[in-house]
Short mmCIF file of C-alpha atoms and ligand atoms in Angstrom, two decimals:
data_model
loop_
_atom_site.label_atom_id
_atom_site.label_comp_id
_atom_site.label_asym_id
_atom_site.label_seq_id
_atom_site.Cartn_x
_atom_site.Cartn_y
_atom_site.Cartn_z
CA MET E 1 16.94 24.06 -2.63
CA ARG E 2 18.07 21.41 -5.21
CA TYR E 3 15.79 21.20 -8.13
CA SER E 4 14.92 18.37 -10.42
CA HIS E 5 13.28 17.83 -13.87
CA SER E 6 10.20 16.43 -11.76
CA SER E 7 10.03 19.49 -9.27
CA ILE E 8 10.12 22.11 -12.58
CA GLU E 9 7.36 19.85 -13.95
CA THR E 10 5.42 19.58 -10.84
CA PHE E 11 5.51 23.51 -10.63
CA LYS E 12 4.51 24.08 -14.09
CA THR E 13 1.49 21.56 -13.63
CA CYS E 14 0.13 22.83 -10.23
CA PRO E 15 2.37 25.50 -8.06
CA LEU E 16 0.20 24.46 -4.97
CA GLN E 17 1.24 21.17 -5.59
CA PHE E 18 5.01 22.26 -5.65
CA LYS E 19 4.51 24.00 -2.44
CA TYR E 20 3.19 21.09 -0.87
CA ASN E 21 5.88 18.40 -2.20
CA TYR E 22 8.87 20.56 -1.97
CA ILE E 23 8.07 23.45 0.58
CA GLU E 24 5.61 22.55 3.25
CA LYS E 25 5.80 18.90 3.32
CA PRO E 26 2.80 18.65 5.22
CA ASP E 27 2.56 15.56 7.70
CA ILE E 28 -0.19 13.68 5.58
CA LYS E 29 -0.12 10.07 4.92
CA LYS E 30 0.92 10.14 1.23
CA LYS E 31 0.51 7.28 -1.07
CA GLN E 32 2.04 6.20 -3.90
CA ASN E 33 -0.19 5.31 -6.63
CA ALA E 34 0.00 1.72 -8.07
CA GLU E 35 1.05 2.59 -11.47
CA ALA E 36 4.11 4.53 -9.76
CA PHE E 37 4.75 1.63 -7.46
CA MET E 38 4.88 -0.95 -9.95
CA GLY E 39 7.12 1.10 -12.15
CA SER E 40 9.78 1.36 -9.09
CA MET E 41 9.41 -2.41 -8.53
CA VAL E 42 10.26 -3.22 -12.06
CA HIS E 43 13.14 -0.27 -12.07
CA ASP E 44 14.62 -1.82 -8.93
CA THR E 45 14.62 -5.38 -10.56
CA LEU E 46 16.29 -4.34 -13.89
CA GLU E 47 18.71 -2.23 -11.55
CA LYS E 48 19.67 -5.76 -9.89
CA LEU E 49 19.79 -7.59 -13.12
CA TYR E 50 22.34 -5.33 -14.40
CA LYS E 51 24.27 -4.80 -11.20
CA ASP E 52 24.58 -8.69 -10.90
CA LEU E 53 25.88 -8.65 -14.75
CA LYS E 54 28.78 -6.27 -13.80
CA TYR E 55 29.88 -9.45 -11.69
CA ASN E 56 29.30 -11.85 -14.55
CA LYS E 57 26.11 -13.37 -13.06
CA LEU E 58 23.42 -13.55 -15.46
CA ASN E 59 20.37 -13.88 -13.66
CA THR E 60 17.92 -16.37 -15.21
CA ILE E 61 14.25 -15.28 -15.83
CA GLU E 62 13.12 -17.09 -12.84
CA GLU E 63 15.55 -15.63 -10.76
CA VAL E 64 14.51 -12.05 -12.04
CA LEU E 65 10.88 -12.82 -11.26
CA GLU E 66 11.53 -14.20 -8.05
CA TYR E 67 13.39 -11.12 -7.09
CA TYR E 68 10.54 -8.93 -8.46
CA ASN E 69 7.62 -10.77 -6.61
CA SER E 70 9.28 -10.74 -3.37
CA LEU E 71 10.20 -7.16 -3.80
CA PHE E 72 6.75 -6.51 -4.51
CA LYS E 73 5.20 -8.32 -1.77
CA GLU E 74 7.55 -6.81 0.89
CA SER E 75 7.11 -3.33 -0.29
CA TYR E 76 3.32 -3.41 -0.89
CA SER E 77 0.93 -2.38 1.68
CA GLU E 78 -2.64 -0.84 1.13
CA GLU E 79 -1.57 2.14 3.63
CA LYS E 80 1.24 2.98 1.12
CA VAL E 81 -0.15 2.23 -2.11
CA GLU E 82 -3.54 3.52 -3.65
CA ILE E 83 -5.23 1.87 -6.68
CA ILE E 84 -6.92 4.87 -8.44
CA ARG E 85 -8.52 2.97 -11.51
CA ASP E 86 -11.99 1.53 -10.70
CA GLY E 87 -12.08 -2.27 -10.80
CA PHE E 88 -8.49 -2.65 -10.44
CA VAL E 89 -6.64 -4.65 -7.67
CA ILE E 90 -2.82 -4.77 -6.76
CA GLU E 91 -2.42 -8.06 -8.72
CA ASN E 92 -3.10 -6.22 -12.10
CA TYR E 93 -0.31 -4.11 -11.52
CA ARG E 94 2.04 -6.97 -10.28
CA GLU E 95 1.15 -9.35 -13.19
CA THR E 96 1.68 -6.26 -15.76
CA GLY E 97 5.12 -5.44 -14.18
CA GLU E 98 5.94 -9.29 -14.37
CA LYS E 99 4.85 -9.24 -18.09
CA TYR E 100 7.16 -6.12 -19.08
CA LEU E 101 10.15 -7.95 -17.32
CA ILE E 102 9.61 -11.22 -19.31
CA ASN E 103 9.42 -9.10 -22.59
CA TYR E 104 12.39 -6.93 -21.67
CA TYR E 105 14.35 -10.14 -20.63
CA ASN E 106 13.54 -12.22 -23.90
CA GLN E 107 14.28 -8.94 -26.07
CA TYR E 108 17.70 -8.19 -24.58
CA LYS E 109 19.20 -11.17 -23.10
CA PRO E 110 22.18 -11.78 -22.70
CA PHE E 111 22.44 -8.04 -22.30
CA ASP E 112 25.61 -7.50 -23.98
CA GLN E 113 24.28 -4.87 -26.49
CA ALA E 114 26.63 -2.16 -24.18
CA LYS E 115 28.95 -1.76 -21.34
CA THR E 116 27.18 -0.56 -18.45
CA LEU E 117 28.79 2.66 -17.03
CA GLY E 118 26.12 3.92 -14.59
CA LEU E 119 23.25 2.56 -12.56
CA GLU E 120 20.49 4.82 -10.95
CA GLN E 121 23.54 7.25 -11.40
CA GLU E 122 23.05 10.62 -9.70
CA ILE E 123 24.03 13.55 -11.82
CA THR E 124 24.11 17.38 -10.64
CA ILE E 125 23.84 20.36 -13.18
CA SER E 126 24.50 23.97 -12.10
CA PHE E 127 22.77 26.70 -14.00
CA TYR E 128 23.72 30.20 -13.66
CA ASP E 129 20.94 32.96 -13.85
CA SER E 130 22.36 36.30 -14.82
CA VAL E 131 19.17 37.89 -14.21
CA LYS E 132 19.20 36.86 -10.56
CA ASP E 133 23.09 36.46 -10.20
CA LYS E 134 22.34 33.25 -8.73
CA THR E 135 23.35 29.53 -9.24
CA TYR E 136 20.70 26.71 -9.34
CA ASN E 137 21.65 23.09 -8.87
CA LEU E 138 19.36 20.57 -10.73
CA VAL E 139 19.97 17.00 -9.54
CA GLY E 140 18.64 13.88 -11.86
CA TYR E 141 19.01 10.01 -11.64
CA ILE E 142 19.88 8.33 -14.87
CA ASP E 143 18.30 4.79 -14.78
CA LYS E 144 21.15 3.22 -17.26
CA LEU E 145 24.26 5.04 -18.53
CA ALA E 146 25.72 2.66 -21.33
CA LEU E 147 28.92 2.73 -23.23
CA ILE E 148 27.85 1.80 -26.88
CA SER E 149 31.09 1.97 -28.35
CA LYS E 150 34.30 3.96 -27.37
CA ASP E 151 32.67 7.18 -28.84
CA HIS E 152 29.03 6.69 -28.05
CA ILE E 153 27.35 6.85 -24.79
CA GLU E 154 23.52 5.91 -24.23
CA ILE E 155 21.34 7.58 -21.66
CA GLY E 156 18.79 5.19 -20.83
CA ASP E 157 15.37 5.60 -19.24
CA TYR E 158 12.88 2.54 -18.37
CA LYS E 159 9.18 3.49 -18.99
CA THR E 160 6.40 1.60 -17.58
CA ASN E 161 3.58 3.89 -18.52
CA ALA E 162 0.79 1.80 -20.54
CA GLN E 163 1.56 3.87 -23.50
CA ALA E 164 4.67 4.52 -25.49
CA LYS E 165 5.63 7.91 -26.72
CA THR E 166 5.67 8.84 -30.41
CA GLN E 167 9.23 9.86 -31.90
CA GLU E 168 7.87 13.40 -32.24
CA GLU E 169 7.21 13.42 -28.31
CA VAL E 170 10.58 11.99 -27.39
CA ASP E 171 12.30 14.32 -29.58
CA LYS E 172 10.65 17.06 -27.56
CA ASP E 173 11.16 15.56 -24.09
CA ARG E 174 13.43 17.58 -21.72
CA GLN E 175 14.50 15.13 -19.10
CA LEU E 176 17.09 13.19 -20.76
CA ALA E 177 18.14 16.08 -22.76
CA ILE E 178 18.52 17.98 -19.18
CA TYR E 179 20.64 14.93 -18.25
CA MET E 180 22.82 15.05 -21.52
CA ILE E 181 23.97 18.56 -20.75
CA ALA E 182 25.85 16.88 -17.58
CA ILE E 183 26.91 13.82 -19.50
CA LYS E 184 28.69 15.95 -22.18
CA LYS E 185 30.57 17.71 -19.56
CA LEU E 186 31.65 14.49 -17.74
CA TYR E 187 32.49 12.36 -20.82
CA PRO E 188 34.10 15.33 -23.31
CA PHE E 189 35.86 12.73 -25.38
CA VAL E 190 32.45 10.96 -26.53
CA LYS E 191 31.49 12.14 -29.88
CA GLU E 192 27.92 10.79 -29.82
CA ILE E 193 25.45 10.63 -26.98
CA SER E 194 21.87 9.04 -27.79
CA LEU E 195 18.85 9.48 -25.47
CA SER E 196 16.92 6.28 -25.20
CA TRP E 197 13.50 5.43 -23.78
CA TYR E 198 12.69 1.76 -23.16
CA PHE E 199 8.83 1.47 -23.45
CA LEU E 200 8.37 -1.84 -21.57
CA SER E 201 4.70 -2.03 -22.21
CA ALA E 202 5.21 -2.14 -25.91
CA GLY E 203 8.66 -3.59 -26.05
CA ILE E 204 9.93 -0.68 -28.34
CA LYS E 205 12.97 1.60 -27.81
CA GLN E 206 12.79 4.89 -29.05
CA THR E 207 15.81 6.92 -29.77
CA SER E 208 16.52 10.63 -29.82
CA TYR E 209 19.56 13.06 -30.43
CA ARG E 210 20.25 16.75 -29.43
CA THR E 211 22.17 19.35 -31.20
CA ASP E 212 24.43 21.62 -29.12
CA GLU E 213 22.13 24.40 -30.22
CA GLN E 214 18.95 22.40 -29.00
CA LEU E 215 21.00 22.20 -25.49
CA SER E 216 21.91 25.78 -25.04
CA LEU E 217 18.02 26.86 -25.78
CA LEU E 218 17.25 24.07 -23.21
CA GLU E 219 19.45 25.68 -20.72
CA LYS E 220 17.93 28.97 -21.18
CA GLU E 221 14.40 27.41 -20.55
CA VAL E 222 15.36 25.56 -17.76
CA ILE E 223 16.76 28.81 -16.09
CA GLU E 224 13.70 30.66 -16.83
CA ASN E 225 11.60 27.89 -15.36
CA ILE E 226 13.79 27.95 -12.37
CA ARG E 227 13.57 31.90 -11.82
CA ASP E 228 9.84 31.44 -12.15
CA ILE E 229 9.82 29.02 -9.22
CA GLU E 230 12.32 31.38 -7.22
CA ASP E 231 9.78 34.53 -7.93
CA ALA E 232 7.03 32.10 -6.62
CA LYS E 233 8.77 31.25 -3.39
CA GLU E 234 9.52 35.22 -3.01
CA LYS E 235 5.84 36.17 -3.12
CA ASP E 236 4.82 33.11 -1.61
CA TYR E 237 2.38 32.91 -4.63
CA PHE E 238 1.72 29.12 -5.32
CA PRO E 239 -2.02 29.11 -6.84
CA ALA E 240 -3.78 25.83 -7.24
CA LYS E 241 -4.12 24.76 -11.10
CA PRO E 242 -7.00 22.05 -11.25
CA SER E 243 -6.51 19.60 -13.90
CA ALA E 244 -7.40 15.96 -14.73
CA LEU E 245 -4.19 15.08 -12.81
CA CYS E 246 -5.50 15.91 -9.54
CA ASP E 247 -7.03 12.56 -9.04
CA TRP E 248 -3.23 11.34 -9.05
CA CYS E 249 -2.26 14.18 -6.67
CA SER E 250 -1.35 12.98 -3.13
CA PHE E 251 -2.09 16.28 -1.50
CA ARG E 252 -6.17 16.39 -2.69
CA THR E 253 -7.33 15.50 0.72
CA ILE E 254 -5.87 18.92 2.08
CA CYS E 255 -6.06 20.93 -1.49
CA PRO E 256 -8.59 23.73 -0.95
CA LEU E 257 -10.05 23.12 -4.37
CA LYS E 258 -10.22 19.15 -3.73
CA LYS E 259 -10.71 18.40 -0.10
CA HIS E 260 -14.68 19.01 -0.05
CA ASP E 261 -15.06 15.74 -1.96
CA PHE E 262 -13.22 13.89 0.52
CA LEU E 263 -15.16 15.60 3.60
CA ASP E 264 -18.26 14.32 2.26
CA LYS E 265 -16.98 10.68 1.41
CA GLN E 266 -14.97 10.36 4.75
CA GLU E 267 -16.10 7.15 6.44
CA PRO E 268 -17.81 7.81 9.90
CA VAL E 269 -15.23 7.32 12.57
CA LEU E 270 -16.18 4.42 14.65
CA GLU E 271 -16.80 4.91 18.30
CA ASN E 272 -14.21 3.01 20.16
CA LYS E 273 -16.30 0.73 22.44
CA TYR E 274 -13.63 0.10 24.86
CA LEU E 275 -12.89 3.94 25.79
CA LYS E 276 -14.76 3.69 29.05
CA GLU E 277 -13.52 0.50 30.23
CA LYS E 278 -11.64 0.04 33.36
CA GLY E 279 -7.59 -0.74 32.95
CA VAL E 280 -7.77 -4.45 34.23
CA THR E 281 -10.68 -5.12 31.60
CA LEU E 282 -8.80 -3.80 28.76
CA VAL E 283 -5.65 -5.74 29.42
CA ASP E 284 -7.97 -8.94 29.89
CA LYS E 285 -9.57 -8.33 26.82
CA TYR E 286 -6.59 -7.61 24.98
CA GLN E 287 -4.88 -10.81 26.11
CA GLU E 288 -7.94 -12.87 25.08
CA LEU E 289 -7.78 -11.65 21.52
CA SER E 290 -4.20 -11.84 21.04
CA GLU E 291 -4.47 -15.43 22.14
CA LYS E 292 -7.58 -15.95 19.75
CA LYS E 293 -5.74 -14.47 17.02
CA LEU E 294 -2.55 -16.56 17.49
CA GLU E 295 -4.79 -19.75 17.72
CA ILE E 296 -6.47 -18.93 14.33
CA THR E 297 -3.42 -18.47 12.51
CA LYS E 298 -1.83 -21.39 13.88
CA ASP E 299 -4.81 -23.57 12.38
CA ILE E 300 -4.73 -21.78 9.21
CA ASP E 301 -0.77 -22.46 9.02
CA LYS E 302 -1.30 -25.96 9.79
CA GLU E 303 -4.08 -26.51 6.85
CA LEU E 304 -1.89 -24.54 4.28
CA ALA E 305 1.02 -27.04 5.24
CA LEU E 306 -0.99 -29.89 4.64
CA LEU E 307 -2.41 -28.40 1.47
CA LYS E 308 1.03 -27.46 0.08
CA GLU E 309 2.20 -31.17 0.69
CA ALA E 310 -0.92 -32.47 -1.00
CA ILE E 311 -0.29 -29.98 -3.87
CA ILE E 312 3.50 -31.24 -4.31
CA ASN E 313 2.52 -34.56 -4.12
CA TYR E 314 -0.39 -34.22 -6.70
CA SER E 315 2.16 -32.49 -9.28
CA LYS E 316 5.02 -34.78 -8.78
CA GLU E 317 2.63 -37.90 -9.32
CA ASN E 318 1.28 -36.51 -12.40
CA ASN E 319 4.37 -34.52 -13.65
CA LEU E 320 2.46 -31.33 -13.50
CA GLU E 321 3.93 -27.78 -13.17
CA LYS E 322 0.83 -25.93 -13.43
CA LEU E 323 -2.34 -26.83 -11.80
CA PHE E 324 -5.93 -25.14 -12.59
CA GLY E 325 -8.17 -23.92 -9.82
CA THR E 326 -11.71 -22.40 -10.50
CA ASN E 327 -10.43 -18.94 -10.35
CA LYS E 328 -6.83 -18.95 -9.99
CA ASN E 329 -3.81 -21.06 -11.42
CA MET E 330 -1.05 -22.38 -9.59
CA LEU E 331 2.24 -22.70 -10.60
CA VAL E 332 4.55 -25.39 -8.66
CA LYS E 333 8.21 -24.65 -8.64
CA GLU E 334 10.88 -26.89 -7.32
CA TYR E 335 14.18 -25.23 -6.43
CA ASP E 336 17.66 -26.53 -5.04
CA SER E 337 18.46 -24.88 -1.78
CA ILE E 338 21.19 -25.76 1.00
CA LYS E 339 20.61 -25.38 4.60
CA LEU E 340 23.23 -24.25 7.04
CA PRO E 341 23.69 -25.30 10.83
CA LEU E 342 21.49 -23.31 13.10
CA LYS E 343 23.08 -20.31 14.71
CA ASN E 344 24.68 -20.58 17.88
CA THR E 345 25.24 -24.45 17.33
CA ASP E 346 28.73 -25.78 17.51
CA LYS E 347 28.57 -26.80 14.02
CA ARG E 348 27.81 -23.33 13.04
CA LYS E 349 30.45 -21.71 14.71
CA ASP E 350 33.07 -24.27 13.11
CA LEU E 351 31.43 -23.29 9.83
CA GLU E 352 32.38 -19.65 10.98
CA THR E 353 35.94 -20.49 12.08
CA PHE E 354 36.28 -22.40 8.58
CA LEU E 355 35.16 -19.50 6.36
CA LYS E 356 37.34 -17.25 8.34
CA ASP E 357 40.33 -19.36 7.87
CA ASN E 358 39.57 -19.16 4.30
CA ASN E 359 39.52 -15.48 4.04
CA PHE E 360 36.05 -14.95 3.80
CA LEU E 361 35.39 -12.48 6.39
CA ASP E 362 32.62 -10.63 5.07
CA LEU E 363 30.60 -13.72 5.12
CA VAL E 364 31.41 -14.41 8.91
CA SER E 365 29.87 -11.45 10.52
CA ASP E 366 26.41 -12.69 9.83
CA ILE E 367 26.32 -15.39 7.16
CA SER E 368 23.39 -14.38 4.92
CA ILE E 369 21.96 -17.80 3.54
CA TYR E 370 20.77 -16.05 0.22
CA LYS E 371 24.00 -14.58 -0.33
CA PHE E 372 25.77 -17.59 0.72
CA SER E 373 23.33 -19.96 -1.38
CA ASP E 374 23.82 -17.57 -4.67
CA LEU E 375 27.73 -17.77 -4.47
CA PHE E 376 27.34 -21.37 -4.18
CA LYS E 377 24.92 -21.74 -6.89
CA SER E 378 26.87 -19.70 -9.23
CA ASN E 379 30.45 -21.80 -8.67
CA PHE E 380 31.74 -18.85 -7.02
CA PHE E 381 33.90 -20.92 -4.52
CA SER E 382 36.84 -23.45 -5.87
CA LYS E 383 35.99 -26.99 -6.01
CA ASP E 384 38.43 -27.93 -3.31
CA PHE E 385 36.83 -25.12 -1.18
CA GLU E 386 33.43 -26.53 -1.94
CA ASP E 387 34.35 -30.29 -0.94
CA LYS E 388 35.44 -29.21 2.30
CA ILE E 389 32.22 -26.92 3.04
CA LYS E 390 30.07 -29.64 2.11
CA GLU E 391 30.31 -31.38 5.72
CA TYR E 392 28.80 -28.10 6.98
CA ILE E 393 25.67 -27.95 4.76
CA THR E 394 22.77 -29.96 3.73
CA ARG E 395 21.27 -29.69 0.31
CA GLU E 396 17.33 -30.01 0.02
CA LYS E 397 14.79 -29.48 -2.48
CA ILE E 398 12.36 -26.79 -1.69
CA HIS E 399 8.93 -25.94 -3.34
CA ARG E 400 7.42 -22.58 -4.04
CA LEU E 401 3.58 -22.33 -5.07
CA TYR E 402 2.35 -19.19 -6.78
CA LEU E 403 -1.16 -18.45 -7.40
CA ASN E 404 -1.73 -16.27 -10.47
CA LYS E 405 -4.97 -15.07 -12.17
CA LYS E 406 -6.42 -17.10 -14.93
S1 SF4 V 1 -5.40 18.44 -6.25
FE1 SF4 V 1 -5.10 19.30 -7.88
S2 SF4 V 1 -4.98 21.62 -7.57
FE2 SF4 V 1 -5.03 20.70 -5.64
S3 SF4 V 1 -2.83 20.65 -5.12
FE3 SF4 V 1 -3.29 18.95 -6.30
S4 SF4 V 1 -2.94 18.81 -8.51
FE4 SF4 V 1 -3.25 21.06 -7.62
#
C-alpha cells in the first residue's frame, strides 16, 4: 500500500474513515464537498497558467477566468458535489474561486519571481521501519516546485481555505516538510529549501524552514504513524472516531455512528407509476415525452438566442459592458474568433493538406479550433504562413454573456 500525507492524517482523524477510503472502498456515491471542488478548480487553473508560461504564453486575466469558469461548469454536477453549509449555493463557491484567482493574478503578474521546476510534481519517499523490518512508500504531489535562485528551491502549496494559517501553524505543518525530505535527496546541491503556503483567500504567503534535525524527527514520527496503520490492518481494528468533521465525511451514510441520521431523513422512495404498464405503452409514452422535451428545449433555445441578440445590440448602442437586472448583473464580452471550414468539406481537406505540407502534422489528425485559435492569436505562425492560411479561415467577433450575482 502506498501511503500519503492525507491518508496518514485520515487515519489519525478517524481510523474507520481510513478503512472505508483506502481499504474497503465501498461502492457508494461519494460526493466531493463544494470547498474541495472549488479548490481543485482553482489548482487546475493555476497549473494551466504556469504550464502556458513555460512556453512563453502569459494568459490575460480574462483568459484565466474563462478557463476556470468553463472548467467549473463542465466539472460541476449536483450528483458529484455536495454543499454542506446551510444557505449556500454553488455560485457562491464559483465566485469565491474567481476572486482568489483575480487577487493571485494581480499580486504575482507577470509571474517571473522564480523558474518553475515542476507542477503537480509527484514525489515518492521511502521510509524504513527497523521495528517491522519493512519499507513504506509515501507519495505526494507538490503544487509548484520553483527555483528562486540557483541555491534556493521553494516547495509551494496553494490553499483555498477560508482562513489563512498563522506562522506558528505553518512551522508545525508536516505535509510540505515531508516533501522537503524528498526534494533534499533529489536536489542535493541546493543550499536552501523553503516551504511556502499561498493563502489565496487572504492573499498572503507564509514561509517556513526546517532544520535537518527537525526532518529526522519528522521521519521517525511518520514511520510510527504508518506502523500504527500497519498494526490496525493486522488486527483489522479501525474504530470510528466521531468529531465535528463527520459532517464532511463521505462515508457518513454508511458509518454505524452516523447512518441513523440519514435513515430518518431519507426521502420516501416514489413509487414508479409505470411499473405495471405494457411494453408498447411504455415505448409510446417514452417517445411522447422525449419529443415534448425536444420541443420545449427548442423553443427555449430560440427565445434565448433572440434575447442574446437584443442584449448585444443594446450594449453596443449604449456602449455598455455591464448590464444590471433585478437580481443579477450581466457582463457582455466581445472576443475575436476564427472559423475553420466544416469537417468533411473540400476546403477543410485542403487546409489539412496545407498544414501537413507545412509540417504541422500534430494539428492535422484532429484540428482543435481552440488550440488552433490560441496558436493563431499568440503569433505562433510566421507572417508568411499566416497570410497563406488566411484563405481557409474566417475571422469573426463572438459574444459571451455572463450572469453574475449582484
Ligand atoms: S462519519 Fe465520522 S465517525 Fe463515521 S467514518 Fe466518517 S469521520 Fe468516522
